[in-house]
Amino acid sequence: MAYSPRLKEEYKSRVINSLTDEFGYKNVMQVPKLERIVVSRGVGAAVADKKLIDYSVDEFTKITGQKAVSTNSKKDVANFKLRKGMPIGVKVTLRGERMYEFLDRLVTSALPRVRDFNGIKATGFDGRGNYSLGITEQIIFPEIDIDKVKKIEGMNITFITSAATDKEAKSLLQELGLPFKKN
């Protein structure tokens, strides 16, 4: 039998049933699912030093297990000495098996390493069933060697779901293990 991530199996066996009970779906295809996870970082200092983009790409590749791509500026901004087409950010879009593996590592090993951690805020929903989360330090991931880090930087993690409402999306993410703060 082929390998399947732990969270994917849990979604199929437990999460679908609990969401169907909670929201009264008539069909399994109505149950919201996690479509993709986008991990991104803006590297504004890359205007002066091009190597910062390469460091960020390497870090993201280690963290996610998938090659990161640099994002380029869309237009000139004179105040920032920015020209169109200059690399100013890094992103990775995770789908399928890698997405579930990353989510598993985020929940089980990375988030517990955050200082004074008592849950993630439930205010990051966009009204369409997607959730965004900001992380201030990349060193919470065990794949990053602290001695080799040039500068401590954060990242944005966006969970794109097929849920129609924020309430459904929050229930889905809670079932998958994201530790939301109790109000």
mmCIF file of C-alpha atoms in Angstrom:
data_model
loop_
_atom_site.group_PDB
_atom_site.id
_atom_site.type_symbol
_atom_site.label_atom_id
_atom_site.label_comp_id
_atom_site.label_asym_id
_atom_site.label_seq_id
_atom_site.Cartn_x
_atom_site.Cartn_y
_atom_site.Cartn_z
ATOM 1 C CA MET A 1 0.000 0.000 0.000
ATOM 2 C CA ALA A 2 1.227 3.494 -0.846
ATOM 3 C CA TYR A 3 2.096 6.016 1.840
ATOM 4 C CA SER A 4 -0.595 8.484 2.895
ATOM 5 C CA PRO A 5 -0.091 11.359 5.382
ATOM 6 C CA ARG A 6 -1.512 10.940 8.886
ATOM 7 C CA LEU A 7 -3.745 14.039 8.693
ATOM 8 C CA LYS A 8 -5.161 12.998 5.327
ATOM 9 C CA GLU A 9 -6.221 9.645 6.766
ATOM 10 C CA GLU A 10 -7.652 11.404 9.822
ATOM 11 C CA TYR A 11 -9.613 13.764 7.554
ATOM 12 C CA LYS A 12 -11.120 10.856 5.622
ATOM 13 C CA SER A 13 -11.938 8.750 8.677
ATOM 14 C CA ARG A 14 -12.925 11.229 11.410
ATOM 15 C CA VAL A 15 -13.175 14.853 10.236
ATOM 16 C CA ILE A 16 -15.679 14.246 7.429
ATOM 17 C CA ASN A 17 -18.047 12.483 9.838
ATOM 18 C CA SER A 18 -17.827 15.115 12.568
ATOM 19 C CA LEU A 19 -18.342 18.030 10.122
ATOM 20 C CA THR A 20 -21.304 16.229 8.534
ATOM 21 C CA ASP A 21 -22.881 15.820 11.977
ATOM 22 C CA GLU A 22 -22.152 19.429 12.963
ATOM 23 C CA PHE A 23 -23.462 21.155 9.807
ATOM 24 C CA GLY A 24 -25.921 18.537 8.510
ATOM 25 C CA TYR A 25 -24.452 18.011 5.041
ATOM 26 C CA LYS A 26 -26.495 15.679 2.857
ATOM 27 C CA ASN A 27 -23.611 14.742 0.567
ATOM 28 C CA VAL A 28 -19.946 13.968 1.316
ATOM 29 C CA MET A 29 -18.925 16.352 -1.472
ATOM 30 C CA GLN A 30 -20.418 19.289 0.495
ATOM 31 C CA VAL A 31 -17.957 18.798 3.349
ATOM 32 C CA PRO A 32 -15.280 21.521 3.212
ATOM 33 C CA LYS A 33 -11.717 20.425 2.623
ATOM 34 C CA LEU A 34 -8.300 22.012 2.737
ATOM 35 C CA GLU A 35 -7.385 22.884 -0.857
ATOM 36 C CA ARG A 36 -3.920 24.400 -0.462
ATOM 37 C CA ILE A 37 -1.557 26.144 1.926
ATOM 38 C CA VAL A 38 0.449 29.156 0.764
ATOM 39 C CA VAL A 39 3.563 30.083 2.747
ATOM 40 C CA SER A 40 4.963 33.500 1.826
ATOM 41 C CA ARG A 41 7.388 36.175 2.967
ATOM 42 C CA GLY A 42 8.098 39.686 1.774
ATOM 43 C CA VAL A 43 11.810 40.444 1.674
ATOM 44 C CA GLY A 44 11.893 44.217 1.364
ATOM 45 C CA ALA A 45 15.621 44.436 2.088
ATOM 46 C CA ALA A 46 16.270 42.387 -1.069
ATOM 47 C CA VAL A 47 16.262 45.648 -3.047
ATOM 48 C CA ALA A 48 19.739 46.329 -1.639
ATOM 49 C CA ASP A 49 21.012 42.745 -1.238
ATOM 50 C CA LYS A 50 19.979 40.077 -3.761
ATOM 51 C CA LYS A 51 21.382 37.227 -1.623
ATOM 52 C CA LEU A 52 18.545 37.649 0.904
ATOM 53 C CA ILE A 53 16.110 36.187 -1.642
ATOM 54 C CA ASP A 54 18.333 33.111 -2.048
ATOM 55 C CA TYR A 55 18.489 32.622 1.738
ATOM 56 C CA SER A 56 14.715 32.869 1.989
ATOM 57 C CA VAL A 57 14.212 30.434 -0.903
ATOM 58 C CA ASP A 58 16.564 27.935 0.805
ATOM 59 C CA GLU A 59 14.783 28.333 4.152
ATOM 60 C CA PHE A 60 11.328 27.860 2.640
ATOM 61 C CA THR A 61 12.544 24.835 0.694
ATOM 62 C CA LYS A 62 13.823 23.256 3.934
ATOM 63 C CA ILE A 63 10.670 24.103 5.882
ATOM 64 C CA THR A 64 8.105 22.959 3.307
ATOM 65 C CA GLY A 65 9.960 20.254 1.397
ATOM 66 C CA GLN A 66 9.117 21.943 -1.901
ATOM 67 C CA LYS A 67 11.145 24.424 -3.976
ATOM 68 C CA ALA A 68 10.129 28.021 -3.256
ATOM 69 C CA VAL A 69 9.756 30.663 -5.966
ATOM 70 C CA SER A 70 10.716 34.309 -5.743
ATOM 71 C CA THR A 71 8.024 36.887 -6.441
ATOM 72 C CA ASN A 72 8.806 39.994 -8.459
ATOM 73 C CA SER A 73 7.552 43.550 -8.090
ATOM 74 C CA LYS A 74 4.751 44.510 -10.444
ATOM 75 C CA LYS A 75 5.604 48.207 -10.773
ATOM 76 C CA ASP A 76 8.221 50.849 -9.970
ATOM 77 C CA VAL A 77 8.145 52.586 -6.592
ATOM 78 C CA ALA A 78 10.652 55.441 -6.501
ATOM 79 C CA ASN A 79 10.512 55.956 -2.720
ATOM 80 C CA PHE A 80 11.747 52.397 -2.106
ATOM 81 C CA LYS A 81 14.250 52.425 -5.017
ATOM 82 C CA LEU A 82 12.218 49.580 -6.431
ATOM 83 C CA ARG A 83 12.055 48.748 -10.142
ATOM 84 C CA LYS A 84 9.525 46.598 -11.965
ATOM 85 C CA GLY A 85 10.590 42.945 -12.076
ATOM 86 C CA MET A 86 12.936 43.040 -9.070
ATOM 87 C CA PRO A 87 12.591 40.044 -6.694
ATOM 88 C CA ILE A 88 10.987 41.212 -3.429
ATOM 89 C CA GLY A 89 9.418 38.106 -1.909
ATOM 90 C CA VAL A 90 9.281 34.333 -1.686
ATOM 91 C CA LYS A 91 6.316 31.946 -1.718
ATOM 92 C CA VAL A 92 5.447 28.256 -1.805
ATOM 93 C CA THR A 93 2.042 26.795 -2.671
ATOM 94 C CA LEU A 94 1.519 23.361 -1.110
ATOM 95 C CA ARG A 95 -1.168 20.941 -2.283
ATOM 96 C CA GLY A 96 -1.972 17.283 -1.692
ATOM 97 C CA GLU A 97 0.395 15.135 0.366
ATOM 98 C CA ARG A 98 2.980 17.866 1.030
ATOM 99 C CA MET A 99 0.226 20.168 2.284
ATOM 100 C CA TYR A 100 -0.922 17.632 4.878
ATOM 101 C CA GLU A 101 2.679 16.860 5.889
ATOM 102 C CA PHE A 102 3.437 20.570 6.384
ATOM 103 C CA LEU A 103 0.252 21.095 8.411
ATOM 104 C CA ASP A 104 1.136 18.109 10.593
ATOM 105 C CA ARG A 105 4.651 19.467 11.260
ATOM 106 C CA LEU A 106 3.281 22.966 11.898
ATOM 107 C CA VAL A 107 0.752 21.773 14.484
ATOM 108 C CA THR A 108 2.805 19.075 16.224
ATOM 109 C CA SER A 109 6.327 20.512 16.295
ATOM 110 C CA ALA A 110 6.534 24.155 15.154
ATOM 111 C CA LEU A 111 3.667 25.965 16.940
ATOM 112 C CA PRO A 112 4.481 24.451 20.376
ATOM 113 C CA ARG A 113 7.978 25.964 20.067
ATOM 114 C CA VAL A 114 6.604 29.529 19.916
ATOM 115 C CA ARG A 115 7.413 31.494 23.066
ATOM 116 C CA ASP A 116 4.446 32.021 25.429
ATOM 117 C CA PHE A 117 2.150 30.147 23.054
ATOM 118 C CA ASN A 118 -1.469 29.812 24.104
ATOM 119 C CA GLY A 119 -3.234 29.292 20.779
ATOM 120 C CA ILE A 120 -3.628 31.122 17.482
ATOM 121 C CA LYS A 121 -6.062 33.997 17.034
ATOM 122 C CA ALA A 122 -9.385 33.226 15.409
ATOM 123 C CA THR A 123 -9.526 36.672 13.751
ATOM 124 C CA GLY A 124 -7.573 35.738 10.625
ATOM 125 C CA PHE A 125 -10.558 34.597 8.544
ATOM 126 C CA ASP A 126 -11.376 36.555 5.380
ATOM 127 C CA GLY A 127 -15.142 35.963 5.182
ATOM 128 C CA ARG A 128 -14.859 33.349 2.434
ATOM 129 C CA GLY A 129 -13.546 30.423 4.437
ATOM 130 C CA ASN A 130 -9.815 31.116 4.190
ATOM 131 C CA TYR A 131 -7.524 31.638 7.182
ATOM 132 C CA SER A 132 -4.261 33.593 7.367
ATOM 133 C CA LEU A 133 -1.710 33.263 10.125
ATOM 134 C CA GLY A 134 1.450 35.268 10.749
ATOM 135 C CA ILE A 135 4.558 33.741 12.298
ATOM 136 C CA THR A 136 7.221 36.096 13.644
ATOM 137 C CA GLU A 137 10.233 33.746 13.749
ATOM 138 C CA GLN A 138 11.271 31.087 11.273
ATOM 139 C CA ILE A 139 13.382 29.349 13.937
ATOM 140 C CA ILE A 140 10.317 27.611 15.405
ATOM 141 C CA PHE A 141 10.635 25.034 12.616
ATOM 142 C CA PRO A 142 12.982 22.187 13.572
ATOM 143 C CA GLU A 143 14.364 22.041 9.992
ATOM 144 C CA ILE A 144 16.054 25.431 10.451
ATOM 145 C CA ASP A 145 19.531 25.396 12.001
ATOM 146 C CA ILE A 146 19.641 28.384 14.397
ATOM 147 C CA ASP A 147 23.407 28.847 13.954
ATOM 148 C CA LYS A 148 23.063 29.352 10.187
ATOM 149 C CA VAL A 149 20.242 31.927 10.353
ATOM 150 C CA LYS A 150 21.396 35.328 9.079
ATOM 151 C CA LYS A 151 18.352 37.275 10.279
ATOM 152 C CA ILE A 152 15.219 36.258 12.148
ATOM 153 C CA GLU A 153 12.258 36.881 9.870
ATOM 154 C CA GLY A 154 8.606 35.918 9.896
ATOM 155 C CA MET A 155 6.256 34.497 7.331
ATOM 156 C CA ASN A 156 2.595 34.391 6.387
ATOM 157 C CA ILE A 157 0.734 31.102 6.144
ATOM 158 C CA THR A 158 -2.638 31.044 4.375
ATOM 159 C CA PHE A 159 -4.982 28.064 4.503
ATOM 160 C CA ILE A 160 -7.337 28.009 1.513
ATOM 161 C CA THR A 161 -10.400 25.837 2.118
ATOM 162 C CA SER A 162 -13.485 24.977 0.090
ATOM 163 C CA ALA A 163 -15.697 26.137 2.987
ATOM 164 C CA ALA A 164 -18.366 28.711 2.187
ATOM 165 C CA THR A 165 -18.334 30.423 5.595
ATOM 166 C CA ASP A 166 -15.756 31.241 8.250
ATOM 167 C CA LYS A 167 -17.592 29.118 10.800
ATOM 168 C CA GLU A 168 -17.260 26.011 8.618
ATOM 169 C CA ALA A 169 -13.607 26.783 7.898
ATOM 170 C CA LYS A 170 -12.815 27.245 11.596
ATOM 171 C CA SER A 171 -14.456 23.922 12.438
ATOM 172 C CA LEU A 172 -12.472 22.207 9.676
ATOM 173 C CA LEU A 173 -9.151 23.670 10.823
ATOM 174 C CA GLN A 174 -9.913 22.875 14.470
ATOM 175 C CA GLU A 175 -10.679 19.275 13.538
ATOM 176 C CA LEU A 176 -7.373 19.103 11.647
ATOM 177 C CA GLY A 177 -5.575 20.186 14.831
ATOM 178 C CA LEU A 178 -5.002 23.949 14.659
ATOM 179 C CA PRO A 179 -5.050 25.210 18.279
ATOM 180 C CA PHE A 180 -7.333 28.270 18.318
ATOM 181 C CA LYS A 181 -7.466 30.466 21.432
ATOM 182 C CA LYS A 182 -10.452 30.078 23.685
ATOM 183 C CA ASN A 183 -12.279 33.440 23.868
#
